[in-house]
mmCIF file of C-alpha atoms (C1' of nucleotides) in Angstrom:
data_model
loop_
_atom_site.group_PDB
_atom_site.id
_atom_site.type_symbol
_atom_site.label_atom_id
_atom_site.label_comp_id
_atom_site.label_asym_id
_atom_site.label_seq_id
_atom_site.Cartn_x
_atom_site.Cartn_y
_atom_site.Cartn_z
ATOM 1 C CA MET A 708 62.758 -22.503 -3.074
ATOM 2 C CA LEU A 709 60.157 -23.830 -5.510
ATOM 3 C CA PRO A 710 56.702 -22.492 -5.919
ATOM 4 C CA SER A 711 54.368 -23.983 -3.606
ATOM 5 C CA MET A 712 51.875 -26.347 -4.986
ATOM 6 C CA THR A 713 49.066 -25.420 -2.818
ATOM 7 C CA PRO A 714 47.216 -22.684 -4.588
ATOM 8 C CA PRO A 715 44.619 -21.550 -1.871
ATOM 9 C CA ARG A 716 46.814 -19.542 0.498
ATOM 10 C CA GLY A 717 45.353 -16.746 2.674
ATOM 11 C CA SER A 718 47.930 -14.196 1.532
ATOM 12 C CA GLY A 719 49.647 -13.813 -1.823
ATOM 13 C CA ARG A 720 46.869 -15.505 -3.641
ATOM 14 C CA ARG A 721 44.646 -14.142 -6.427
ATOM 15 C CA LEU A 722 40.854 -14.003 -5.166
ATOM 16 C CA SER A 723 37.781 -15.885 -6.659
ATOM 17 C CA ALA A 724 34.394 -14.458 -6.612
ATOM 18 C CA ASP A 725 33.666 -16.986 -3.927
ATOM 19 C CA ASP A 726 36.255 -15.464 -1.652
ATOM 20 C CA TRP A 727 34.354 -12.164 -1.605
ATOM 21 C CA ILE A 728 31.078 -14.097 -1.114
ATOM 22 C CA GLN A 729 32.736 -15.675 2.040
ATOM 23 C CA ALA A 730 33.961 -12.692 3.375
ATOM 24 C CA GLY A 731 30.535 -11.073 3.110
ATOM 25 C CA PHE A 732 29.053 -13.991 4.966
ATOM 26 C CA ALA A 733 31.681 -13.125 7.664
ATOM 27 C CA LEU A 734 30.785 -9.370 7.674
ATOM 28 C CA LEU A 735 26.961 -10.259 7.735
ATOM 29 C CA ALA A 736 27.707 -12.325 10.541
ATOM 30 C CA ASP A 737 29.263 -10.302 13.027
ATOM 31 C CA GLY A 738 27.956 -6.759 11.810
ATOM 32 C CA GLY A 739 24.557 -7.359 10.266
ATOM 33 C CA PRO A 740 23.383 -6.080 6.741
ATOM 34 C CA ASN A 741 24.837 -2.600 7.446
ATOM 35 C CA ALA A 742 28.299 -4.013 7.823
ATOM 36 C CA LEU A 743 28.294 -5.115 4.316
ATOM 37 C CA ARG A 744 30.699 -2.369 2.733
ATOM 38 C CA ILE A 745 33.229 -2.652 0.247
ATOM 39 C CA ASP A 746 35.779 -0.987 2.280
ATOM 40 C CA ARG A 747 35.539 -3.609 5.030
ATOM 41 C CA LEU A 748 35.577 -6.581 2.429
ATOM 42 C CA CYS A 749 38.909 -5.120 1.001
ATOM 43 C CA GLU A 750 40.231 -4.978 4.410
ATOM 44 C CA ARG A 751 39.439 -8.695 5.155
ATOM 45 C CA LEU A 752 40.776 -9.640 1.909
ATOM 46 C CA ASN A 753 43.823 -7.489 1.812
ATOM 47 C CA VAL A 754 43.115 -5.851 -1.613
ATOM 48 C CA THR A 755 41.743 -2.778 -2.849
ATOM 49 C CA LYS A 756 38.700 -1.651 -4.092
ATOM 50 C CA GLY A 757 39.489 -2.082 -7.708
ATOM 51 C CA SER A 758 39.851 -5.841 -7.134
ATOM 52 C CA PHE A 759 36.052 -5.739 -5.904
ATOM 53 C CA TYR A 760 35.035 -3.765 -9.308
ATOM 54 C CA TRP A 761 36.868 -6.632 -11.420
ATOM 55 C CA HIS A 762 34.782 -9.570 -9.932
ATOM 56 C CA PHE A 763 31.498 -7.669 -9.510
ATOM 57 C CA THR A 764 29.762 -4.824 -11.688
ATOM 58 C CA ASP A 765 28.656 -2.934 -8.674
ATOM 59 C CA MET A 766 27.424 -3.197 -4.824
ATOM 60 C CA GLN A 767 24.052 -4.348 -6.015
ATOM 61 C CA GLY A 768 25.474 -7.077 -8.292
ATOM 62 C CA TYR A 769 27.449 -8.440 -5.257
ATOM 63 C CA ARG A 770 24.400 -8.326 -3.137
ATOM 64 C CA SER A 771 22.572 -10.554 -5.456
ATOM 65 C CA ALA A 772 25.208 -12.913 -5.673
ATOM 66 C CA LEU A 773 25.489 -13.310 -1.864
ATOM 67 C CA VAL A 774 21.869 -13.700 -1.683
ATOM 68 C CA GLU A 775 21.983 -16.715 -4.310
ATOM 69 C CA ALA A 776 25.122 -18.266 -2.850
ATOM 70 C CA TRP A 777 23.214 -18.076 0.670
ATOM 71 C CA GLY A 778 20.163 -19.759 -1.203
ATOM 72 C CA SER A 779 22.369 -22.500 -2.464
ATOM 73 C CA LEU A 780 23.980 -23.185 0.583
ATOM 74 C CA HIS A 781 20.740 -23.866 2.205
ATOM 75 C CA ASP A 782 19.666 -26.015 -0.647
ATOM 76 C CA GLN A 783 22.541 -28.263 -0.292
ATOM 77 C CA SER A 784 21.704 -28.977 3.472
ATOM 78 C CA ARG A 785 18.239 -29.567 2.292
ATOM 79 C CA ARG A 786 19.231 -32.251 -0.135
ATOM 80 C CA ALA A 787 21.577 -33.791 2.627
ATOM 81 C CA PHE A 788 18.251 -34.166 4.771
ATOM 82 C CA GLU A 789 16.335 -35.567 2.047
ATOM 83 C CA ASP A 790 19.219 -38.246 1.422
ATOM 84 C CA MET A 791 18.287 -39.399 5.013
ATOM 85 C CA HIS A 792 14.945 -41.054 4.652
ATOM 86 C CA ASP A 793 16.700 -44.363 5.546
ATOM 87 C CA VAL A 794 18.065 -43.115 8.722
ATOM 88 C CA ASP A 795 16.340 -43.174 12.060
ATOM 89 C CA PRO A 796 13.851 -40.543 12.324
ATOM 90 C CA ARG A 797 15.042 -39.491 15.778
ATOM 91 C CA GLU A 798 18.555 -39.169 14.590
ATOM 92 C CA ARG A 799 17.513 -37.312 11.628
ATOM 93 C CA LEU A 800 15.806 -34.758 14.088
ATOM 94 C CA ALA A 801 18.851 -34.674 16.022
ATOM 95 C CA VAL A 802 21.035 -33.923 13.042
ATOM 96 C CA LEU A 803 18.357 -31.229 12.129
ATOM 97 C CA VAL A 804 18.453 -29.569 15.400
ATOM 98 C CA ARG A 805 22.101 -29.681 15.837
ATOM 99 C CA THR A 806 22.968 -28.212 12.267
ATOM 100 C CA LEU A 807 20.383 -25.224 13.007
ATOM 101 C CA VAL A 808 21.781 -24.649 16.573
ATOM 102 C CA VAL A 809 25.364 -24.572 15.743
ATOM 103 C CA PRO A 810 26.440 -21.072 17.015
ATOM 104 C CA GLN A 811 28.806 -20.572 14.054
ATOM 105 C CA HIS A 812 25.673 -20.273 11.873
ATOM 106 C CA TRP A 813 23.544 -18.272 14.141
ATOM 107 C CA ALA A 814 24.843 -14.850 13.607
ATOM 108 C CA LEU A 815 24.577 -15.335 9.689
ATOM 109 C CA GLU A 816 21.085 -16.490 10.122
ATOM 110 C CA ARG A 817 20.092 -13.791 12.059
ATOM 111 C CA ALA A 818 21.604 -11.278 9.806
ATOM 112 C CA MET A 819 19.910 -12.683 6.911
ATOM 113 C CA ARG A 820 16.217 -12.347 8.561
ATOM 114 C CA VAL A 821 17.294 -8.846 9.607
ATOM 115 C CA TRP A 822 18.157 -8.091 5.904
ATOM 116 C CA ALA A 823 14.909 -9.718 4.753
ATOM 117 C CA LEU A 824 13.082 -6.997 6.430
ATOM 118 C CA THR A 825 14.150 -4.440 3.824
ATOM 119 C CA ASP A 826 15.215 -6.619 0.833
ATOM 120 C CA GLU A 827 12.403 -8.718 -1.344
ATOM 121 C CA ALA A 828 14.894 -11.227 -2.760
ATOM 122 C CA VAL A 829 16.379 -11.925 0.681
ATOM 123 C CA LEU A 830 12.971 -12.446 2.090
ATOM 124 C CA ALA A 831 12.169 -14.914 -0.786
ATOM 125 C CA SER A 832 15.210 -16.923 -0.209
ATOM 126 C CA VAL A 833 14.810 -17.035 3.709
ATOM 127 C CA GLN A 834 11.027 -18.127 3.177
ATOM 128 C CA ARG A 835 11.939 -20.705 0.586
ATOM 129 C CA SER A 836 14.561 -22.145 3.005
ATOM 130 C CA ASP A 837 12.388 -22.264 6.088
ATOM 131 C CA ARG A 838 9.614 -23.987 4.108
ATOM 132 C CA ARG A 839 12.077 -26.732 3.201
ATOM 133 C CA VAL A 840 13.361 -27.145 6.537
ATOM 134 C CA LEU A 841 9.959 -27.241 8.107
ATOM 135 C CA ARG A 842 8.895 -29.966 5.714
ATOM 136 C CA ALA A 843 11.809 -32.022 6.527
ATOM 137 C CA VAL A 844 11.209 -31.775 10.195
ATOM 138 C CA ARG A 845 7.436 -32.685 9.627
ATOM 139 C CA GLN A 846 8.483 -35.583 7.741
ATOM 140 C CA ALA A 847 10.525 -36.967 10.450
ATOM 141 C CA PHE A 848 7.887 -36.811 12.815
ATOM 142 C CA VAL A 849 5.480 -38.572 10.316
ATOM 143 C CA ASP A 850 8.350 -41.320 9.908
ATOM 144 C CA TYR A 851 8.463 -41.416 13.663
ATOM 145 C CA GLY A 852 4.838 -42.520 13.709
ATOM 146 C CA PHE A 853 3.002 -39.426 14.438
ATOM 147 C CA GLU A 854 -0.356 -38.671 12.676
ATOM 148 C CA PRO A 855 -0.148 -35.969 9.929
ATOM 149 C CA GLU A 856 -1.795 -33.356 12.127
ATOM 150 C CA ASP A 857 0.178 -34.234 15.151
ATOM 151 C CA ALA A 858 3.429 -34.126 12.931
ATOM 152 C CA ALA A 859 2.426 -30.627 11.768
ATOM 153 C CA LEU A 860 1.882 -29.354 15.094
ATOM 154 C CA ARG A 861 5.174 -30.545 16.637
ATOM 155 C CA SER A 862 7.448 -29.710 13.654
ATOM 156 C CA ALA A 863 5.847 -26.123 13.983
ATOM 157 C CA VAL A 864 6.955 -26.067 17.492
ATOM 158 C CA VAL A 865 10.427 -27.430 16.907
ATOM 159 C CA PHE A 866 10.980 -24.897 14.155
ATOM 160 C CA ALA A 867 9.672 -21.757 15.737
ATOM 161 C CA THR A 868 11.691 -22.792 18.804
ATOM 162 C CA VAL A 869 14.843 -22.862 16.975
ATOM 163 C CA VAL A 870 14.164 -19.594 14.999
ATOM 164 C CA GLY A 871 13.095 -17.947 18.405
ATOM 165 C CA LEU A 872 16.529 -19.327 19.778
ATOM 166 C CA LEU A 873 18.236 -17.513 16.916
ATOM 167 C CA HIS A 874 16.857 -14.059 17.985
ATOM 168 C CA ALA A 875 16.651 -14.451 21.616
ATOM 169 C CA SER A 876 20.230 -15.590 22.201
ATOM 170 C CA ASP A 877 22.816 -13.228 23.125
ATOM 171 C CA SER A 878 25.549 -13.549 20.531
ATOM 172 C CA THR A 879 27.895 -14.826 23.191
ATOM 173 C CA GLY A 880 25.976 -17.904 23.126
ATOM 174 C CA GLU A 881 27.495 -20.562 25.363
ATOM 175 C CA ALA A 882 25.011 -23.284 23.943
ATOM 176 C CA PRO A 883 24.113 -25.968 26.822
ATOM 177 C CA GLN A 884 25.771 -28.965 25.185
ATOM 178 C CA GLU A 885 22.901 -31.590 26.063
ATOM 179 C CA LEU A 886 19.874 -29.271 25.624
ATOM 180 C CA PRO A 887 19.071 -30.483 21.887
ATOM 181 C CA GLU A 888 18.864 -33.972 23.123
ATOM 182 C CA ARG A 889 16.358 -33.231 26.040
ATOM 183 C CA PHE A 890 14.530 -30.818 23.803
ATOM 184 C CA LEU A 891 13.985 -33.821 21.281
ATOM 185 C CA ASP A 892 12.971 -36.146 24.004
ATOM 186 C CA PHE A 893 10.277 -33.701 25.023
ATOM 187 C CA MET A 894 9.063 -33.228 21.269
ATOM 188 C CA LEU A 895 8.898 -36.835 20.725
ATOM 189 C CA ARG A 896 6.687 -37.912 23.767
ATOM 190 C CA PRO A 897 3.619 -39.610 22.517
ATOM 191 C CA MET B 221 17.471 52.944 2.092
ATOM 192 C CA LEU B 222 15.770 51.835 5.462
ATOM 193 C CA PRO B 223 15.794 48.334 6.355
ATOM 194 C CA SER B 224 12.815 46.376 5.164
ATOM 195 C CA MET B 225 10.037 45.889 7.969
ATOM 196 C CA THR B 226 9.164 42.529 6.242
ATOM 197 C CA PRO B 227 11.306 39.865 8.026
ATOM 198 C CA PRO B 228 10.195 36.740 5.963
ATOM 199 C CA ARG B 229 12.116 36.972 2.807
ATOM 200 C CA GLY B 230 13.299 34.172 0.737
ATOM 201 C CA SER B 231 16.922 35.543 0.294
ATOM 202 C CA GLY B 232 18.952 37.186 2.966
ATOM 203 C CA ARG B 233 16.658 35.838 6.068
ATOM 204 C CA ARG B 234 17.926 34.054 8.789
ATOM 205 C CA LEU B 235 16.164 30.586 9.143
ATOM 206 C CA SER B 236 14.039 28.946 11.587
ATOM 207 C CA ALA B 237 13.863 25.229 12.294
ATOM 208 C CA ASP B 238 10.376 25.342 10.528
ATOM 209 C CA ASP B 239 12.016 26.496 7.368
ATOM 210 C CA TRP B 240 14.084 23.140 7.339
ATOM 211 C CA ILE B 241 11.054 21.234 7.898
ATOM 212 C CA GLN B 242 9.338 22.683 4.871
ATOM 213 C CA ALA B 243 12.282 22.248 2.723
ATOM 214 C CA GLY B 244 12.216 18.645 3.918
ATOM 215 C CA PHE B 245 8.471 18.184 2.834
ATOM 216 C CA ALA B 246 9.399 19.602 -0.463
ATOM 217 C CA LEU B 247 12.134 17.287 -1.077
ATOM 218 C CA LEU B 248 10.160 14.377 0.245
ATOM 219 C CA ALA B 249 7.343 15.163 -2.062
ATOM 220 C CA ASP B 250 9.492 15.394 -5.327
ATOM 221 C CA GLY B 251 12.225 12.610 -4.518
ATOM 222 C CA GLY B 252 10.920 10.306 -1.927
ATOM 223 C CA PRO B 253 12.593 9.457 1.435
ATOM 224 C CA ASN B 254 15.922 8.976 -0.234
ATOM 225 C CA ALA B 255 16.042 12.599 -1.234
ATOM 226 C CA LEU B 256 16.182 13.756 2.135
ATOM 227 C CA ARG B 257 19.671 14.778 2.333
ATOM 228 C CA ILE B 258 21.424 17.596 4.044
ATOM 229 C CA ASP B 259 23.104 18.979 0.977
ATOM 230 C CA ARG B 260 20.087 19.112 -0.944
ATOM 231 C CA LEU B 261 18.307 21.018 2.032
ATOM 232 C CA CYS B 262 21.187 23.294 1.932
ATOM 233 C CA GLU B 263 20.768 23.985 -1.704
ATOM 234 C CA ARG B 264 17.218 24.767 -1.310
ATOM 235 C CA LEU B 265 17.656 27.215 1.471
ATOM 236 C CA ASN B 266 20.800 28.691 0.196
ATOM 237 C CA VAL B 267 22.938 28.038 3.213
ATOM 238 C CA THR B 268 25.781 25.740 4.263
ATOM 239 C CA LYS B 269 25.625 22.456 6.225
ATOM 240 C CA GLY B 270 26.797 24.392 9.451
ATOM 241 C CA SER B 271 23.521 25.920 9.602
ATOM 242 C CA PHE B 272 21.746 22.599 9.612
ATOM 243 C CA TYR B 273 23.776 21.503 12.647
ATOM 244 C CA TRP B 274 22.771 24.792 14.565
ATOM 245 C CA HIS B 275 19.101 24.040 14.296
ATOM 246 C CA PHE B 276 19.317 20.176 14.629
ATOM 247 C CA THR B 277 21.635 18.167 16.481
ATOM 248 C CA ASP B 278 22.001 15.463 13.485
ATOM 249 C CA MET B 279 20.260 13.824 10.942
ATOM 250 C CA GLN B 280 18.069 11.528 12.966
ATOM 251 C CA GLY B 281 16.848 14.367 15.165
ATOM 252 C CA TYR B 282 15.804 16.231 12.018
ATOM 253 C CA ARG B 283 13.921 13.131 10.768
ATOM 254 C CA SER B 284 11.969 12.914 14.065
ATOM 255 C CA ALA B 285 11.057 16.537 13.860
ATOM 256 C CA LEU B 286 9.894 16.052 10.482
ATOM 257 C CA VAL B 287 7.721 13.160 11.319
ATOM 258 C CA GLU B 288 6.246 15.196 14.175
ATOM 259 C CA ALA B 289 5.670 18.138 12.169
ATOM 260 C CA TRP B 290 3.501 16.044 9.585
ATOM 261 C CA GLY B 291 1.702 14.398 12.263
ATOM 262 C CA SER B 292 0.641 17.801 13.442
ATOM 263 C CA LEU B 293 -0.209 19.010 10.132
ATOM 264 C CA HIS B 294 -2.677 16.043 9.911
ATOM 265 C CA ASP B 295 -3.940 16.691 13.446
ATOM 266 C CA GLN B 296 -4.958 20.191 12.349
ATOM 267 C CA SER B 297 -6.978 19.241 9.311
ATOM 268 C CA ARG B 298 -8.731 16.538 11.469
ATOM 269 C CA ARG B 299 -9.576 19.252 13.931
ATOM 270 C CA ALA B 300 -11.039 21.185 10.966
ATOM 271 C CA PHE B 301 -13.263 18.463 9.957
ATOM 272 C CA GLU B 302 -14.311 17.729 13.554
ATOM 273 C CA ASP B 303 -15.363 21.342 13.583
ATOM 274 C CA MET B 304 -17.882 20.830 10.892
ATOM 275 C CA HIS B 305 -20.458 18.562 12.340
ATOM 276 C CA ASP B 306 -23.063 21.501 11.897
ATOM 277 C CA VAL B 307 -22.015 21.469 8.128
ATOM 278 C CA ASP B 308 -24.293 19.477 5.714
ATOM 279 C CA PRO B 309 -22.834 15.946 5.569
ATOM 280 C CA ARG B 310 -22.545 15.856 1.836
ATOM 281 C CA GLU B 311 -20.637 19.338 1.790
ATOM 282 C CA ARG B 312 -18.338 17.799 4.560
ATOM 283 C CA LEU B 313 -17.351 14.703 2.381
ATOM 284 C CA ALA B 314 -16.831 16.942 -0.456
ATOM 285 C CA VAL B 315 -14.469 18.845 1.535
ATOM 286 C CA LEU B 316 -12.688 15.766 2.864
ATOM 287 C CA VAL B 317 -12.245 14.254 -0.382
ATOM 288 C CA ARG B 318 -11.233 17.594 -2.162
ATOM 289 C CA THR B 319 -8.646 18.108 0.569
ATOM 290 C CA LEU B 320 -7.165 14.507 0.213
ATOM 291 C CA VAL B 321 -7.091 14.699 -3.583
ATOM 292 C CA VAL B 322 -5.283 18.028 -4.016
ATOM 293 C CA PRO B 323 -2.336 17.017 -6.316
ATOM 294 C CA GLN B 324 -0.249 19.355 -4.270
ATOM 295 C CA HIS B 325 -0.197 16.888 -1.348
ATOM 296 C CA TRP B 326 -0.159 13.750 -3.241
ATOM 297 C CA ALA B 327 3.320 13.471 -3.552
ATOM 298 C CA LEU B 328 4.159 14.024 0.129
ATOM 299 C CA GLU B 329 1.454 11.558 1.102
ATOM 300 C CA ARG B 330 2.897 8.869 -1.255
ATOM 301 C CA ALA B 331 6.560 9.736 0.237
ATOM 302 C CA MET B 332 5.229 9.124 3.850
ATOM 303 C CA ARG B 333 3.869 5.806 3.079
ATOM 304 C CA VAL B 334 6.864 4.728 1.354
ATOM 305 C CA TRP B 335 9.040 6.009 4.212
ATOM 306 C CA ALA B 336 6.616 4.142 6.510
ATOM 307 C CA LEU B 337 7.719 0.843 5.154
ATOM 308 C CA THR B 338 11.302 1.179 6.752
ATOM 309 C CA ASP B 339 10.550 3.560 9.822
ATOM 310 C CA GLU B 340 8.271 2.561 12.681
ATOM 311 C CA ALA B 341 7.610 6.325 13.810
ATOM 312 C CA VAL B 342 6.542 7.176 10.482
ATOM 313 C CA LEU B 343 4.124 4.152 10.209
ATOM 314 C CA ALA B 344 2.607 4.943 13.490
ATOM 315 C CA SER B 345 2.014 8.468 12.471
ATOM 316 C CA VAL B 346 0.478 7.648 9.048
ATOM 317 C CA GLN B 347 -1.755 4.951 10.835
ATOM 318 C CA ARG B 348 -2.857 7.507 13.325
ATOM 319 C CA SER B 349 -3.855 9.989 10.670
ATOM 320 C CA ASP B 350 -5.621 7.222 8.654
ATOM 321 C CA ARG B 351 -7.535 6.234 11.525
ATOM 322 C CA ARG B 352 -8.698 9.858 12.008
ATOM 323 C CA VAL B 353 -9.609 10.355 8.656
ATOM 324 C CA LEU B 354 -11.567 7.180 8.444
ATOM 325 C CA ARG B 355 -13.414 8.107 11.407
ATOM 326 C CA ALA B 356 -14.480 11.489 10.080
ATOM 327 C CA VAL B 357 -15.785 10.032 6.740
ATOM 328 C CA ARG B 358 -17.772 7.409 8.341
ATOM 329 C CA GLN B 359 -19.435 9.913 10.630
ATOM 330 C CA ALA B 360 -20.419 12.054 7.643
ATOM 331 C CA PHE B 361 -22.105 8.913 6.165
ATOM 332 C CA VAL B 362 -23.841 8.352 9.542
ATOM 333 C CA ASP B 363 -24.707 11.942 9.705
ATOM 334 C CA TYR B 364 -26.166 11.400 6.130
ATOM 335 C CA GLY B 365 -28.657 9.007 7.363
ATOM 336 C CA PHE B 366 -26.876 5.664 6.643
ATOM 337 C CA GLU B 367 -26.861 2.717 9.174
ATOM 338 C CA PRO B 368 -23.763 2.347 11.185
ATOM 339 C CA GLU B 369 -22.675 -0.879 9.110
ATOM 340 C CA ASP B 370 -23.424 0.519 6.028
ATOM 341 C CA ALA B 371 -21.653 3.652 6.742
ATOM 342 C CA ALA B 372 -18.527 1.920 7.926
ATOM 343 C CA LEU B 373 -18.472 0.064 4.501
ATOM 344 C CA ARG B 374 -19.035 3.070 2.719
ATOM 345 C CA SER B 375 -16.529 5.063 4.367
ATOM 346 C CA ALA B 376 -13.999 2.408 3.859
ATOM 347 C CA VAL B 377 -14.520 2.257 0.036
ATOM 348 C CA VAL B 378 -14.006 6.185 -0.101
ATOM 349 C CA PHE B 379 -10.877 6.016 1.911
ATOM 350 C CA ALA B 380 -9.395 2.955 0.095
ATOM 351 C CA THR B 381 -10.349 4.714 -3.159
ATOM 352 C CA VAL B 382 -8.480 7.895 -2.292
ATOM 353 C CA VAL B 383 -5.353 6.170 -1.080
ATOM 354 C CA GLY B 384 -5.396 3.769 -4.189
ATOM 355 C CA LEU B 385 -5.405 7.034 -6.077
ATOM 356 C CA LEU B 386 -2.471 8.331 -4.276
ATOM 357 C CA HIS B 387 -0.160 5.451 -5.640
ATOM 358 C CA ALA B 388 -2.040 4.768 -8.838
ATOM 359 C CA SER B 389 -1.788 8.001 -10.331
ATOM 360 C CA ASP B 390 1.423 9.131 -12.368
ATOM 361 C CA SER B 391 2.664 12.059 -10.746
ATOM 362 C CA THR B 392 1.888 14.472 -13.510
ATOM 363 C CA GLY B 393 -1.585 14.272 -11.985
ATOM 364 C CA GLU B 394 -3.908 16.172 -14.276
ATOM 365 C CA ALA B 395 -6.829 15.395 -11.819
ATOM 366 C CA PRO B 396 -10.277 15.473 -13.543
ATOM 367 C CA GLN B 397 -12.025 18.475 -12.107
ATOM 368 C CA GLU B 398 -15.497 17.002 -11.625
ATOM 369 C CA LEU B 399 -14.603 13.507 -10.671
ATOM 370 C CA PRO B 400 -14.904 13.952 -6.878
ATOM 371 C CA GLU B 401 -18.488 15.189 -7.363
ATOM 372 C CA ARG B 402 -19.507 12.146 -9.240
ATOM 373 C CA PHE B 403 -17.621 10.089 -6.950
ATOM 374 C CA LEU B 404 -19.619 11.271 -4.172
ATOM 375 C CA ASP B 405 -23.010 11.030 -5.858
ATOM 376 C CA PHE B 406 -22.054 7.309 -6.444
ATOM 377 C CA MET B 407 -21.035 6.816 -2.780
ATOM 378 C CA LEU B 408 -24.298 8.423 -1.476
ATOM 379 C CA ARG B 409 -26.633 6.483 -3.326
ATOM 380 C CA PRO B 410 -29.290 4.713 -1.098
ATOM 381 C "C1'" DA C 1232 21.890 33.840 18.013
ATOM 382 C "C1'" DC C 1233 22.826 32.261 13.504
ATOM 383 C "C1'" DC C 1234 25.876 30.764 9.970
ATOM 384 C "C1'" DT C 1235 30.618 30.432 6.955
ATOM 385 C "C1'" DG C 1236 34.185 27.737 5.477
ATOM 386 C "C1'" DA C 1237 37.245 24.410 5.710
ATOM 387 C "C1'" DA C 1238 37.991 20.054 6.947
ATOM 388 C "C1'" DC C 1239 37.314 15.215 8.138
ATOM 389 C "C1'" DA C 1240 35.427 10.169 7.806
ATOM 390 C "C1'" DC C 1241 32.918 7.233 5.016
ATOM 391 C "C1'" DC C 1242 31.552 5.027 0.971
ATOM 392 C "C1'" DG C 1243 30.671 3.787 -3.812
ATOM 393 C "C1'" DT C 1244 32.482 4.061 -8.290
ATOM 394 C "C1'" DT C 1245 35.960 4.575 -12.335
ATOM 395 C "C1'" DC C 1246 39.906 3.935 -14.785
ATOM 396 C "C1'" DA C 1247 44.760 3.994 -16.382
ATOM 397 C "C1'" DA C 1248 48.607 1.750 -15.404
ATOM 398 C "C1'" DG C 1249 51.052 -2.195 -13.610
ATOM 399 C "C1'" DT C 1250 52.018 -7.571 -13.277
ATOM 400 C "C1'" DA D 372 43.481 -12.273 -15.921
ATOM 401 C "C1'" DC D 373 43.685 -9.913 -11.837
ATOM 402 C "C1'" DC D 374 44.918 -6.147 -9.149
ATOM 403 C "C1'" DT D 375 47.029 -1.233 -7.557
ATOM 404 C "C1'" DG D 376 46.797 3.627 -6.973
ATOM 405 C "C1'" DA D 377 44.733 7.535 -7.254
ATOM 406 C "C1'" DA D 378 41.019 10.029 -8.152
ATOM 407 C "C1'" DC D 379 36.264 11.758 -7.909
ATOM 408 C "C1'" DA D 380 31.392 12.456 -6.044
ATOM 409 C "C1'" DC D 381 28.325 11.942 -2.280
ATOM 410 C "C1'" DC D 382 27.086 12.368 2.450
ATOM 411 C "C1'" DG D 383 27.248 13.110 7.462
ATOM 412 C "C1'" DT D 384 29.587 15.590 11.091
ATOM 413 C "C1'" DT D 385 32.492 18.971 13.598
ATOM 414 C "C1'" DC D 386 34.276 23.232 14.706
ATOM 415 C "C1'" DA D 387 36.847 27.481 14.895
ATOM 416 C "C1'" DA D 388 35.788 31.732 13.085
ATOM 417 C "C1'" DG D 389 33.002 35.395 11.631
ATOM 418 C "C1'" DT D 390 28.466 38.854 11.957
#
DNA sequence: ACCTGAACACCGTTCAAGT
DNA sequence: ACCTGAACACCGTTCAAGT
């Protein structure tokens, strides 16, 4: 047998720093900030602790890397939305809401907000992301034809609703399929 | 030799729950909330961990007991001040300020305020104490002859100054002896 | 009633040694 | 370059056994 040409295989591959980051997101998502332990990361990645300390100097360094990676992720989706000014505003809003409401991300978002309660850097990152999303939502309302003040109000409601959903929903989260659309119809009423 | 009649001796005596509480205050004072560890308590009291678990069910229970004890301490001094309405208001203020400014208590007060940042129960206790002190200070100003609004302003300034001192001072704290008196003179100007 | 002593689980960190 | 394996320090918790 020849050595496989596909490098990124779950077992048997060497790890990159990003693999540790992704594992961290997973742990955060289903255990909250307190689940962020080196042991559990190693378990998930099938390596020993020594590996962790080759990629990161210590736990604090790893946490910083995680927070920065999360920030970059959100910057990415912000750019995606900013590249949509040509798209129909209603469709743009639908994409925004659908993105925010994906259950897959819920748990991580919630964990970051809990973490923000005790970590300044996390708080700053979350707030930065929130401001950007809010701005994009407001712009969509403006482009839809609402007056600036009206747009500000409606975007605030949409944003607060989504964040509220984040915390209210039990994690089992069978999200009603058509609810986003009905919600948007309501928010776009003249 | 006959067995000594004085029971409360530092070495060789059995411990009460209050001994653990006092040791906790000491640790808090010179190490902050993170210094509150069972090991260090045992070191201080010359016992092993098993002893701790005889007096308290677990760390959380101990913390609750500590917070409650701290609250009682402050309730005590509040009562002391409330029993002073017959005393000259200026003297009353002097006592208040002198009590709050005793370097011996500074470190503990600071630790409690840091702890309050991450513990609801601690926060509640600190705020409860603050309200009571503030009320006593205001009453003294009123009794001194100031109008209610003026008294409210002056008491707020006095209180804020003291709390500010708590955090600003380096812990070495060679507190200027006569400063409280001069401060009071200033605050009692018509 | 109060405490010792030993053990365990958990977690972060280090480091010589392997490939 | 990347990882193992073993060790260490720290900390909370349990419990049989002692006085």
